[in-house]
Coordinates of N, CA and C in Angstrom, one line a residue:
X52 N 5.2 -21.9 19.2 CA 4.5 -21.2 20.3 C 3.4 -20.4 19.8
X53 N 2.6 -20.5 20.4 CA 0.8 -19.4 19.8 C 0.8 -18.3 20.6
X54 N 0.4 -17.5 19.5 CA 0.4 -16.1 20.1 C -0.3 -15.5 21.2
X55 N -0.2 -14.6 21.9 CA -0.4 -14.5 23.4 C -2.4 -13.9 23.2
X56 N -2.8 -14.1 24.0 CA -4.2 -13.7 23.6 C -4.2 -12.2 23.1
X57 N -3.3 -11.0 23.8 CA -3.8 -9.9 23.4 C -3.6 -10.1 21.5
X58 N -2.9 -11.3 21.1 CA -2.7 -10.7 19.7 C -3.7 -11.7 18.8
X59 N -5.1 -11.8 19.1 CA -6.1 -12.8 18.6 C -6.3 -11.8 17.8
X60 N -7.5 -12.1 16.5 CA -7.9 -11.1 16.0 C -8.5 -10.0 16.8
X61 N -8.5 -9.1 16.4 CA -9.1 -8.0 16.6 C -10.7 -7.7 16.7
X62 N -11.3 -6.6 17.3 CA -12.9 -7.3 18.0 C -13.2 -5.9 17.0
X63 N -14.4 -5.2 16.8 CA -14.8 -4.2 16.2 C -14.9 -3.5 17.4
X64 N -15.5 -2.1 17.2 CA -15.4 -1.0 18.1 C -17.3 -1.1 18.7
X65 N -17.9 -0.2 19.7 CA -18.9 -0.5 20.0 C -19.9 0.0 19.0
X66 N -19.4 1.0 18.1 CA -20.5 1.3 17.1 C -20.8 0.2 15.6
X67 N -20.0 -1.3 15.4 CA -20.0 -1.9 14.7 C -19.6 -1.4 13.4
X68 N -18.7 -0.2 13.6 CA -17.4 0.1 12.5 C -16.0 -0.6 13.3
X69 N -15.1 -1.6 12.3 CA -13.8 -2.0 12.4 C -13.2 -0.1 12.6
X70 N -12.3 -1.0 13.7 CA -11.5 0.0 14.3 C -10.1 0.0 13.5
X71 N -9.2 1.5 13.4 CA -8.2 1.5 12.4 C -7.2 0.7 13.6
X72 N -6.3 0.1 12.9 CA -5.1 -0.4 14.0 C -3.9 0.9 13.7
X73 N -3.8 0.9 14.8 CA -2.5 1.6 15.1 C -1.4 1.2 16.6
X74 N -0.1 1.5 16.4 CA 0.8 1.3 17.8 C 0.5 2.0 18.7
X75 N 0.9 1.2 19.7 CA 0.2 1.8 21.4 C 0.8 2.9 21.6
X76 N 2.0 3.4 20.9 CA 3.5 4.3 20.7 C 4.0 4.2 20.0
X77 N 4.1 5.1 19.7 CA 5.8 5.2 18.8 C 6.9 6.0 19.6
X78 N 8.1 5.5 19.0 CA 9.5 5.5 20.0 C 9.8 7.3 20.1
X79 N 10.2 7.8 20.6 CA 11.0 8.6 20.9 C 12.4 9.1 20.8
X80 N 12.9 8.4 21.7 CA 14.1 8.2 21.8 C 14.7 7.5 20.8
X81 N 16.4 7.6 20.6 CA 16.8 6.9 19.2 C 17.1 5.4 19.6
X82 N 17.2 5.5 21.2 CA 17.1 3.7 21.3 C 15.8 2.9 20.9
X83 N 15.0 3.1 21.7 CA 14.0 3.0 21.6 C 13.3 2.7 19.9
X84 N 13.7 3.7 19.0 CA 13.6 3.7 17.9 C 14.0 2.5 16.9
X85 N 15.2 2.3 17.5 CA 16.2 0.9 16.7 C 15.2 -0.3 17.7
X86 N 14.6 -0.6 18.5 CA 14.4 -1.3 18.9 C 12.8 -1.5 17.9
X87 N 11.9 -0.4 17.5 CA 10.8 -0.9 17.0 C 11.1 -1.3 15.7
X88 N 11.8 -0.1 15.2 CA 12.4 -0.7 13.8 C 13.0 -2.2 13.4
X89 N 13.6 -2.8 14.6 CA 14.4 -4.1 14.2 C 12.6 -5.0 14.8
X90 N 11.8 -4.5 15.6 CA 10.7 -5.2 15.1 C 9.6 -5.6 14.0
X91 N 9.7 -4.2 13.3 CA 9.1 -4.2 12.2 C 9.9 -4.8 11.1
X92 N 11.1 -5.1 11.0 CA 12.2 -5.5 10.1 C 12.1 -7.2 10.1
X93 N 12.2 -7.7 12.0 CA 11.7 -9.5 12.4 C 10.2 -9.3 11.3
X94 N 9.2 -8.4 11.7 CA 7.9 -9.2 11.6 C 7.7 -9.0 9.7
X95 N 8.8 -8.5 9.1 CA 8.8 -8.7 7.3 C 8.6 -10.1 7.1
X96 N 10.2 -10.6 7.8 CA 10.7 -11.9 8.1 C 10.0 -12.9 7.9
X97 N 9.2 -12.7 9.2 CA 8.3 -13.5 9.9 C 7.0 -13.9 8.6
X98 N 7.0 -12.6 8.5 CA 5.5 -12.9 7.5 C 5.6 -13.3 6.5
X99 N 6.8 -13.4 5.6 CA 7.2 -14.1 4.1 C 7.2 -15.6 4.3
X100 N 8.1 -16.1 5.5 CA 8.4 -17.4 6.0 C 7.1 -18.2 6.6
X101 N 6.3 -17.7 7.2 CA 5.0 -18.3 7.6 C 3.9 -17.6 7.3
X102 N 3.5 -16.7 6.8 CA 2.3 -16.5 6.4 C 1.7 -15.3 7.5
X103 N 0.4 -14.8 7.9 CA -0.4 -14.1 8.5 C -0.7 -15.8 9.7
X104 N -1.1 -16.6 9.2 CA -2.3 -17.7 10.4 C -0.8 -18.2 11.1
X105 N 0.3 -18.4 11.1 CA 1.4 -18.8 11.5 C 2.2 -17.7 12.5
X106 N 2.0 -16.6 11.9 CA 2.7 -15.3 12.5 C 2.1 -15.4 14.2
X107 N 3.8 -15.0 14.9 CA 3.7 -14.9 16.2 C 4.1 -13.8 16.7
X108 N 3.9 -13.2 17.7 CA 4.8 -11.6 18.3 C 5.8 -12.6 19.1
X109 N 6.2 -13.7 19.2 CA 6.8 -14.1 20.0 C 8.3 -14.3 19.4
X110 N 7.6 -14.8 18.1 CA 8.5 -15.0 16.8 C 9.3 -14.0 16.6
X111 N 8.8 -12.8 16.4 CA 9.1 -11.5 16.0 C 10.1 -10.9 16.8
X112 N 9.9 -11.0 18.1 CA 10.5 -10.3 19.2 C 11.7 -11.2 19.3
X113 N 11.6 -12.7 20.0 CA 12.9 -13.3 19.3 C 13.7 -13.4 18.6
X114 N 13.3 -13.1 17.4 CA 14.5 -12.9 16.0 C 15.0 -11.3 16.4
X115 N 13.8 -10.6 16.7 CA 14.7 -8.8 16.6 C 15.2 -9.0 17.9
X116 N 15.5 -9.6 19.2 CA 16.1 -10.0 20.2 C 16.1 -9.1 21.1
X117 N 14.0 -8.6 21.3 CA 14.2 -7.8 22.5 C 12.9 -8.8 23.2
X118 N 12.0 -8.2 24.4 CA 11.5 -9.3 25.4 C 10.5 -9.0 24.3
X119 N 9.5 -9.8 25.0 CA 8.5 -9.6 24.6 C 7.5 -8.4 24.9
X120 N 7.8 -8.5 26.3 CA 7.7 -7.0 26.7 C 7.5 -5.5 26.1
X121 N 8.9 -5.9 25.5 CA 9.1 -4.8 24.6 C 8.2 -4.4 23.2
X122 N 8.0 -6.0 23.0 CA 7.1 -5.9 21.7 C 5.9 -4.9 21.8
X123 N 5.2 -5.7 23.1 CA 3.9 -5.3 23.2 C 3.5 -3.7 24.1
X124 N 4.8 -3.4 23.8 CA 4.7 -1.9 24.6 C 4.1 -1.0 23.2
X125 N 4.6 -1.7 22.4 CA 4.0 -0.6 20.6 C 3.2 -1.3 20.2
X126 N 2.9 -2.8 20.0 CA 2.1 -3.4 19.0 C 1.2 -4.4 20.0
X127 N -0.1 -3.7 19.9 CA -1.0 -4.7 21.0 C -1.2 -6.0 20.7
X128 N -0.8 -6.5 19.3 CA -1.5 -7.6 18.7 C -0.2 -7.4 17.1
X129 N -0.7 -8.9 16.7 CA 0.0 -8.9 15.5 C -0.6 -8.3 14.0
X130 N -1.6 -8.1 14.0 CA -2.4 -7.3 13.5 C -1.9 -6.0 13.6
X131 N -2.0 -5.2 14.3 CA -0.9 -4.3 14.5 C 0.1 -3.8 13.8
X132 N 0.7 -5.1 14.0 CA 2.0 -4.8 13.4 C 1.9 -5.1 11.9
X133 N 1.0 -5.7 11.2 CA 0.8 -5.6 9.9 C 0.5 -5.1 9.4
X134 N -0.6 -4.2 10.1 CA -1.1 -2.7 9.2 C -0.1 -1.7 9.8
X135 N 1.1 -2.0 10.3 CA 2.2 -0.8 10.8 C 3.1 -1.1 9.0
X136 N 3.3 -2.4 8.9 CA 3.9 -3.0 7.7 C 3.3 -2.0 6.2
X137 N 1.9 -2.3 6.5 CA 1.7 -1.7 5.5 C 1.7 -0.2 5.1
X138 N 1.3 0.3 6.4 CA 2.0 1.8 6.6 C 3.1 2.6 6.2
X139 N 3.9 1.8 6.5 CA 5.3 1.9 5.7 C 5.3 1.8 4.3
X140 N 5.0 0.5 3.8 CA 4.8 0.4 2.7 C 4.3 1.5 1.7
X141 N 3.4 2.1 2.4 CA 2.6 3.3 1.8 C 3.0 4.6 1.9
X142 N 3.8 5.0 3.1 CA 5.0 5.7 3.0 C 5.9 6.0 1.7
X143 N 6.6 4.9 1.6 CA 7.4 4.5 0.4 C 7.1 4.8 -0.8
X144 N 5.7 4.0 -0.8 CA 4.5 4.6 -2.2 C 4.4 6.3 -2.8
X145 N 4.2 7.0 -1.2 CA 4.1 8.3 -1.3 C 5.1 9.2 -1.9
X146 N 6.0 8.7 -1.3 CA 7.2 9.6 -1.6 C 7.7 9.4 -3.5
X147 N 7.2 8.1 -3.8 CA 7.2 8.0 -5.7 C 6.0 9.0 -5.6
X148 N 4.9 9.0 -5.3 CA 3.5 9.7 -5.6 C 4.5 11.4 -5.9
X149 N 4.9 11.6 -4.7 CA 5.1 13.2 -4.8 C 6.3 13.5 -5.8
X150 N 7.2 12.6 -6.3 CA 8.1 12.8 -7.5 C 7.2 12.8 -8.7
X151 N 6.7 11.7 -8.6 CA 5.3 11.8 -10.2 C 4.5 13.2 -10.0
X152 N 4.3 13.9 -9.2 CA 3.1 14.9 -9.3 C 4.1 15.8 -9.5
X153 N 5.6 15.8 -8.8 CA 5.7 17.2 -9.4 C 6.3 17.6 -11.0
X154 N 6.2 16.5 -11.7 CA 6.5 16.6 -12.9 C 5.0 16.7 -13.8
X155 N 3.7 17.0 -12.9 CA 2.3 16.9 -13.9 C 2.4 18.4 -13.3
X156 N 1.6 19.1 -14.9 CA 1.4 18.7 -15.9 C 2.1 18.3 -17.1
X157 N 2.4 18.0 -17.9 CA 3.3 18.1 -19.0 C 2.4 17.2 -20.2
X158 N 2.7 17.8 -21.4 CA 2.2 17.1 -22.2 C 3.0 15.5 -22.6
X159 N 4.1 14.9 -22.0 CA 4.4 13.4 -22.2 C 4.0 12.7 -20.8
X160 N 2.3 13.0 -20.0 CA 2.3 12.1 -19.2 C 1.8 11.1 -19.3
X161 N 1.6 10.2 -20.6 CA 1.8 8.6 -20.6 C 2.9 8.3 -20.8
X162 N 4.2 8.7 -20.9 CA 5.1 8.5 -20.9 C 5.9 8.3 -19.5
X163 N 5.3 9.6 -18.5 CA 5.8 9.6 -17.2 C 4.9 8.5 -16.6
X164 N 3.7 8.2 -17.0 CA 2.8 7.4 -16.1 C 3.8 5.9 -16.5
X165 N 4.2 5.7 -18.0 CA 5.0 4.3 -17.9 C 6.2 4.4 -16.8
X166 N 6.8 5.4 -16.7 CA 8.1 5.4 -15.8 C 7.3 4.8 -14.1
X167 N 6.7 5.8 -14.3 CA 5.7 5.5 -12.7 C 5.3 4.0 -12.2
X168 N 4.8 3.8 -13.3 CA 4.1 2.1 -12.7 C 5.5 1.1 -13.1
X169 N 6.7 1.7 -14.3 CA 7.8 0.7 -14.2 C 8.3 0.5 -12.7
X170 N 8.4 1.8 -12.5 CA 9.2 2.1 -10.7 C 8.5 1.0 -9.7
X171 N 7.0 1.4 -9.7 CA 6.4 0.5 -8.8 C 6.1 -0.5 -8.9
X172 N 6.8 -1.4 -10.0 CA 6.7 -2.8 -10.8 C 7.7 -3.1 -9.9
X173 N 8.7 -2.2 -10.3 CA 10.3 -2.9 -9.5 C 10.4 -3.2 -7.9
X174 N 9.4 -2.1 -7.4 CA 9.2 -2.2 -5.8 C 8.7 -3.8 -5.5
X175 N 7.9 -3.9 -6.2 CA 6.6 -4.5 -6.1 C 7.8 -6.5 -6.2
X176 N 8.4 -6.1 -7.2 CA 9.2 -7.3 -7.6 C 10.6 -7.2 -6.5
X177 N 11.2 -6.6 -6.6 CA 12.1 -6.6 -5.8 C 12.1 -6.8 -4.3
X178 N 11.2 -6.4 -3.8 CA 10.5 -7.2 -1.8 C 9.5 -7.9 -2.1
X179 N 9.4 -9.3 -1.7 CA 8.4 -10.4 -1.8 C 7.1 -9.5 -0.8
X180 N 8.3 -8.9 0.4 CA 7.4 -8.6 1.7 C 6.0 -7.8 1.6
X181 N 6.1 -7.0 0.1 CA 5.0 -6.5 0.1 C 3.7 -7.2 -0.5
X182 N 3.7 -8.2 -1.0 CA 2.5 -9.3 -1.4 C 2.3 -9.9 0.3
X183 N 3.1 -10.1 1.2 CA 2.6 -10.9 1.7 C 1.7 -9.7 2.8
X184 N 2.6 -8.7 3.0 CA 1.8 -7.8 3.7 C 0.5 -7.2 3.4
X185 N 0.2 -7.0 2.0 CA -1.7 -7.1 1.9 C -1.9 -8.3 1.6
X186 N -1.4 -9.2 1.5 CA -2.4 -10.4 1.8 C -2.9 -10.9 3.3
X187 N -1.7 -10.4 4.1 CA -1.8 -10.7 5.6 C -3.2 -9.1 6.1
X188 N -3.3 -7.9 5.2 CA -4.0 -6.9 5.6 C -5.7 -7.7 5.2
X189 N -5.6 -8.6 4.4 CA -7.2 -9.3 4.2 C -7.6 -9.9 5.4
X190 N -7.1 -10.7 6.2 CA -7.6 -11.2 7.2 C -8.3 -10.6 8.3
X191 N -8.8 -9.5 8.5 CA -9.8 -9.1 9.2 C -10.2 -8.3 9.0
X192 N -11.6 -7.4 9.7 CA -11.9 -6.3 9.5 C -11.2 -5.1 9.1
X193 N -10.6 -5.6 10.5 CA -9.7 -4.2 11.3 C -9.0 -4.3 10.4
X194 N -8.3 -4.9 10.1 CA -6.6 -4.7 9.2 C -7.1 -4.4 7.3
X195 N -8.7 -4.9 7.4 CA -8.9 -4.2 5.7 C -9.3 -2.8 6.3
X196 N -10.0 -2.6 6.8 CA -10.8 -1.0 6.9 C -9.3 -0.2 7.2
X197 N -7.9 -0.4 8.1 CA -6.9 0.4 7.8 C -6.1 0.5 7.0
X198 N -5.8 -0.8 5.8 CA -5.3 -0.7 4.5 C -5.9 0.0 4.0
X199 N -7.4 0.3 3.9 CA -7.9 1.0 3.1 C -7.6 2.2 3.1
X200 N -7.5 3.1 4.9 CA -7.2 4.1 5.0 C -5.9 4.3 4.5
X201 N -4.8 3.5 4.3 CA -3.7 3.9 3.9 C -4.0 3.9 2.3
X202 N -5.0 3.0 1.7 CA -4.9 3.4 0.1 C -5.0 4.5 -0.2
X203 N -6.4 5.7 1.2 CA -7.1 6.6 0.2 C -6.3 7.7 0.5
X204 N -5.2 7.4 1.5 CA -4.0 8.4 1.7 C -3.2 8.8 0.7
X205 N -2.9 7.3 0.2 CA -2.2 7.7 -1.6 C -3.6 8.0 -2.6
X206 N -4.4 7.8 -2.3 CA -5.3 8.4 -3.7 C -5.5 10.1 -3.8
X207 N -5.7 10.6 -2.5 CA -5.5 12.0 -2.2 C -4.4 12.6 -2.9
X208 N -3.6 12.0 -3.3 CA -2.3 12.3 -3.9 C -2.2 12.3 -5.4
X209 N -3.0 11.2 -5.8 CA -3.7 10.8 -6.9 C -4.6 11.8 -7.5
X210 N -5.6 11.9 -6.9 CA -6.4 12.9 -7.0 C -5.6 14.0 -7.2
X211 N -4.8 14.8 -6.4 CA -4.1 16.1 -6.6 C -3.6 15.6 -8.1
X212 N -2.8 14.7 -8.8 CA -1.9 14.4 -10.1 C -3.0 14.5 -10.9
X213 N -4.3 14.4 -10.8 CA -5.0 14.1 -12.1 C -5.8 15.7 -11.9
X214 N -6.0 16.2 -11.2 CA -6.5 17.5 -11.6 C -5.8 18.4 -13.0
X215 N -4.7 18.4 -12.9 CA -4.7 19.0 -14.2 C -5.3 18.7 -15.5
X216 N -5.4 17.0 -15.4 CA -6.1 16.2 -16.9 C -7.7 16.7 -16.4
X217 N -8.3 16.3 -15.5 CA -9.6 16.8 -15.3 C -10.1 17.7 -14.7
X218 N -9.6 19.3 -15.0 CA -10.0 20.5 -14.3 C -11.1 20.5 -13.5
X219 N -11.8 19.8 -14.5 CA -13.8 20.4 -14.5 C -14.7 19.3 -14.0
X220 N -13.7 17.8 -13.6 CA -14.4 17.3 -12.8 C -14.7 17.3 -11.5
X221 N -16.1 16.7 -11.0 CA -16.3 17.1 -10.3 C -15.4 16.2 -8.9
X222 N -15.5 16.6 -7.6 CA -14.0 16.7 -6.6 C -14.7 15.1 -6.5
X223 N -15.3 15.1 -6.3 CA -15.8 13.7 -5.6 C -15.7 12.4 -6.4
X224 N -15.9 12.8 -7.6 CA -15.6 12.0 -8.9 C -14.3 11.6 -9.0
X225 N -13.5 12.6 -8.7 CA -12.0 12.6 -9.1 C -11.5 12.0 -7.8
X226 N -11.8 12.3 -6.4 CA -11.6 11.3 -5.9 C -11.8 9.6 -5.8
X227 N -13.2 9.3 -6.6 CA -13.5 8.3 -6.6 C -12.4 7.3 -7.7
X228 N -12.5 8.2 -9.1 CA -11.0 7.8 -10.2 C -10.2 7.2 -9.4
X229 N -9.2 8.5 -8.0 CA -8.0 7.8 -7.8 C -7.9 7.0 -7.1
X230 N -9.0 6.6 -6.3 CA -9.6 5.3 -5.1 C -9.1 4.1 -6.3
X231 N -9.7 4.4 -7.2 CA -10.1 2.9 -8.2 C -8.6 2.7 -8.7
X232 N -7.8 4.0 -9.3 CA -6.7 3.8 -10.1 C -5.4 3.0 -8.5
X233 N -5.6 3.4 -7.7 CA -4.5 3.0 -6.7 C -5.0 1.4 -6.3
X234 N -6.1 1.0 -6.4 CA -6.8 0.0 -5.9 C -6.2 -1.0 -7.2
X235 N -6.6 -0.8 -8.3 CA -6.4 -1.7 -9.6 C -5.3 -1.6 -9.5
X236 N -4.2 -1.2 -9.7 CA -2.9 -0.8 -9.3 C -2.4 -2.0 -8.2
X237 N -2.3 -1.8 -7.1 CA -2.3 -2.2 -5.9 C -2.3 -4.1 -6.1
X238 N -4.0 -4.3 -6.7 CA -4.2 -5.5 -6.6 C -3.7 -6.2 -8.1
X239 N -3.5 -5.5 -9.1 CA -2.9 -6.3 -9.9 C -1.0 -6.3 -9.9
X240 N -0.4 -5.6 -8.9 CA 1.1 -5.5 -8.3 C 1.4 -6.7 -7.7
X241 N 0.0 -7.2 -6.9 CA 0.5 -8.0 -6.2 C 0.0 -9.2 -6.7
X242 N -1.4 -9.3 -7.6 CA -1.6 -10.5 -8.5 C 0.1 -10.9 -9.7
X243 N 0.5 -10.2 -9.7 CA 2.0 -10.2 -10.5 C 3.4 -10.7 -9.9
X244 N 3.1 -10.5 -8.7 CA 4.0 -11.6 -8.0 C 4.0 -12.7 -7.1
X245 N 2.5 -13.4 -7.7 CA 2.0 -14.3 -6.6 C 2.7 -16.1 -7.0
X246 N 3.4 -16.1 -7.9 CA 3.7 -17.3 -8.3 C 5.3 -16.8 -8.8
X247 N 6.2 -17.6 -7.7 CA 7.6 -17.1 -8.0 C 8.2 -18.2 -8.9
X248 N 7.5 -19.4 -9.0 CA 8.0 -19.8 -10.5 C 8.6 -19.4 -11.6
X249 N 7.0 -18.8 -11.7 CA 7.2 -18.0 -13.4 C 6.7 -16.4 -13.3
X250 N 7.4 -16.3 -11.9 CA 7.3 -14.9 -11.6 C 7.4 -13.6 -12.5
X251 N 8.8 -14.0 -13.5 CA 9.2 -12.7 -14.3 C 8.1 -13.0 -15.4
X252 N 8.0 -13.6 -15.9 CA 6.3 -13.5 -17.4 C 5.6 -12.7 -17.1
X253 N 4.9 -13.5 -15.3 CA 4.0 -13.5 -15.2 C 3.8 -11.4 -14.5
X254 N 4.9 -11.4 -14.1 CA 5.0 -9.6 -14.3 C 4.8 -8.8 -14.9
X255 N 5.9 -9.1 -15.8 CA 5.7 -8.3 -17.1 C 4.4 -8.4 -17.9
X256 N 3.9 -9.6 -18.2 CA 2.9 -9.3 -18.8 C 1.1 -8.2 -18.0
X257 N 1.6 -8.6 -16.7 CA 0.8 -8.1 -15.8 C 1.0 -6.8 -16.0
X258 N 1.9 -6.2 -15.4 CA 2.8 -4.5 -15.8 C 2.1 -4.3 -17.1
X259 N 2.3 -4.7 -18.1 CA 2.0 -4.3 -19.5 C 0.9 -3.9 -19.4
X260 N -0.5 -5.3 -19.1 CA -1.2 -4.6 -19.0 C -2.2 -3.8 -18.3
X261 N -1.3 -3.5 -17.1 CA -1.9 -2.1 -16.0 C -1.7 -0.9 -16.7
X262 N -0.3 -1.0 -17.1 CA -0.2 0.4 -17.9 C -1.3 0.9 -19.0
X263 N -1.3 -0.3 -19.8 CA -2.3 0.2 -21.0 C -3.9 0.2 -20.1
X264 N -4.1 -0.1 -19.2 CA -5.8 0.3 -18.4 C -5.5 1.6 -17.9
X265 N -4.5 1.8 -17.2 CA -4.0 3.6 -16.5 C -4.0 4.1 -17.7
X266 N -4.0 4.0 -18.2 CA -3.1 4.9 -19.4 C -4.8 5.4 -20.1
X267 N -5.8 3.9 -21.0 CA -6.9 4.0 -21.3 C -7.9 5.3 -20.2
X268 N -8.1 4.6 -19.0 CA -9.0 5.3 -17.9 C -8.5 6.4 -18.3
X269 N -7.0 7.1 -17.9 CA -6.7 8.4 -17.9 C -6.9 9.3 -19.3
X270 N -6.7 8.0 -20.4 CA -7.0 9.1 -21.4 C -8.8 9.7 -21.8
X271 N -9.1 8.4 -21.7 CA -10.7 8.7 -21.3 C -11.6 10.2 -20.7
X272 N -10.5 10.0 -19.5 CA -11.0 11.2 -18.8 C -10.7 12.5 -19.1
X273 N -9.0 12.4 -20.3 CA -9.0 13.7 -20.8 C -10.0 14.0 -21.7
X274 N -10.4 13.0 -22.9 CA -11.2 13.1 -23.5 C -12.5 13.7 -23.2
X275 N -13.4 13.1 -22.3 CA -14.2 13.5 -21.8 C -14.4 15.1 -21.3
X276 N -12.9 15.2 -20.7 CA -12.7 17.1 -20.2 C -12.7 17.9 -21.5
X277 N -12.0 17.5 -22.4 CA -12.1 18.2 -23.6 C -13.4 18.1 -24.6
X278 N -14.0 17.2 -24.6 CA -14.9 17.4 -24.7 C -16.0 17.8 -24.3
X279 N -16.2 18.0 -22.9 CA -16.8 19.2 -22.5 C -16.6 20.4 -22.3
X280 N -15.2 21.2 -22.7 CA -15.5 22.2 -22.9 C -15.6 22.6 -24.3
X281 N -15.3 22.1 -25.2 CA -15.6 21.9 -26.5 C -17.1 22.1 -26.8
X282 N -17.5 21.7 -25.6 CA -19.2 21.8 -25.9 C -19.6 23.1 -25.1
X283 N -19.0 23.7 -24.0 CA -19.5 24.3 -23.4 C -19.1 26.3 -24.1
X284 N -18.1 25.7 -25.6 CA -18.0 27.1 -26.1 C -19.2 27.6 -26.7

């Protein structure tokens, strides 16, 4: 069955910026709540098994076994519900973000940064759902311009963990670092589980070498801070 028109792609807004997706609602009530949740739980399902061009709200709502109705009372379109997917996702992210930050500063953080990206190796390996969910967030405007917004939500966080290594750089800069370090991150997580063949190699050897690029960039950037104020005595 093909998905109902409201859930075609998505149109841009009248100023010709892609609009962020978001749900029409979120639940309130705790019924209500078990009911979006077992939607967002179908449309994991849905999206590992058939892809983003295959994905149905019809699909979705069937398997989580409420109307359709119900679907479309939170998620205007399926789109929607994929950048709701990835939202979560980034949730999840966050909450490792704010355990890694509160152990900075310390002098063993390449050490903490390998535990970091181990953790989010294992995320990354352990649910297929999340490769297929930014891959499904490429397919339109709308659904990249709100991934994005969810990256720079973790980079803000990023940003805050690397101020101690770069006191003295400047904010905009250091914003820009954690844009790049969550992005390279991100896209080589999921370049690492794109072939479940030879999935485990092709991981680890990926993991390996993200770490040694985080690890390089960051030391880089201490270098550079120490070296300027080295220069500025």
């Amino acid at each position: 069955m093909s998905d109902s028109p409201s859930s075609t792609t998505p149109s841009n807004d009248t100023e010709g910026a892609p609009e962020i997706l978001v749900p029409r609602r979120r639940p309130i009530q705790e019924r209500s709540r078990r009911k979006f949740e077992a939607l967002l739980t179908s449309a994991r399902e849905v999206l590992i098994e058939e892809g983003i061009d295959s994905f149905t709200c019809e699909e979705v709502a069937a398997r989580a076994g409420v109307p359709i109705g119900t679907l479309y009372q939170f998620f205007a379109n399926k789109y929607v519900l994929v950048c709701e997917l990835d939202r979560q996702d980034a949730r999840g992210v966050v909450a490792e973000l704010t355990d890694f930050y509160s152990q900075i500063p310390t002098p063993g953080w390449p050490e903490l940064l390998n535990e970091f990206v181990d953790h989010l190796a294992g995320l990354w390996q352990s649910d297929p759902s999340r490769r297929a969910v930014w891959l499904a967030t490429q397919a339109t405007p709308a659904t990249r311009a709100t991934a994005a917004v969810n990256e720079r939500e973790l980079a803000a966080m990023v940003a805050a963990a690397l101020s101690p290594l770069t006191p003295k750089a400047d904010q905009d800069h250091r914003a820009f670092m954690a844009e790049v370090l969550v992005h390279v991150a991100y896209s080589l997580l999921n370049f690492s589980v794109q072939r479940p063949s030879d999935s485990d190699e092709i991981h680890e050897d990926t993991v390996r070498e993200l770490k040694r690029m985080l690890a390089a960039y960051l030391w880089l950037a201490e270098k550079e801070v120490r070296e300027g104020e080295d220069g500025g005595q």
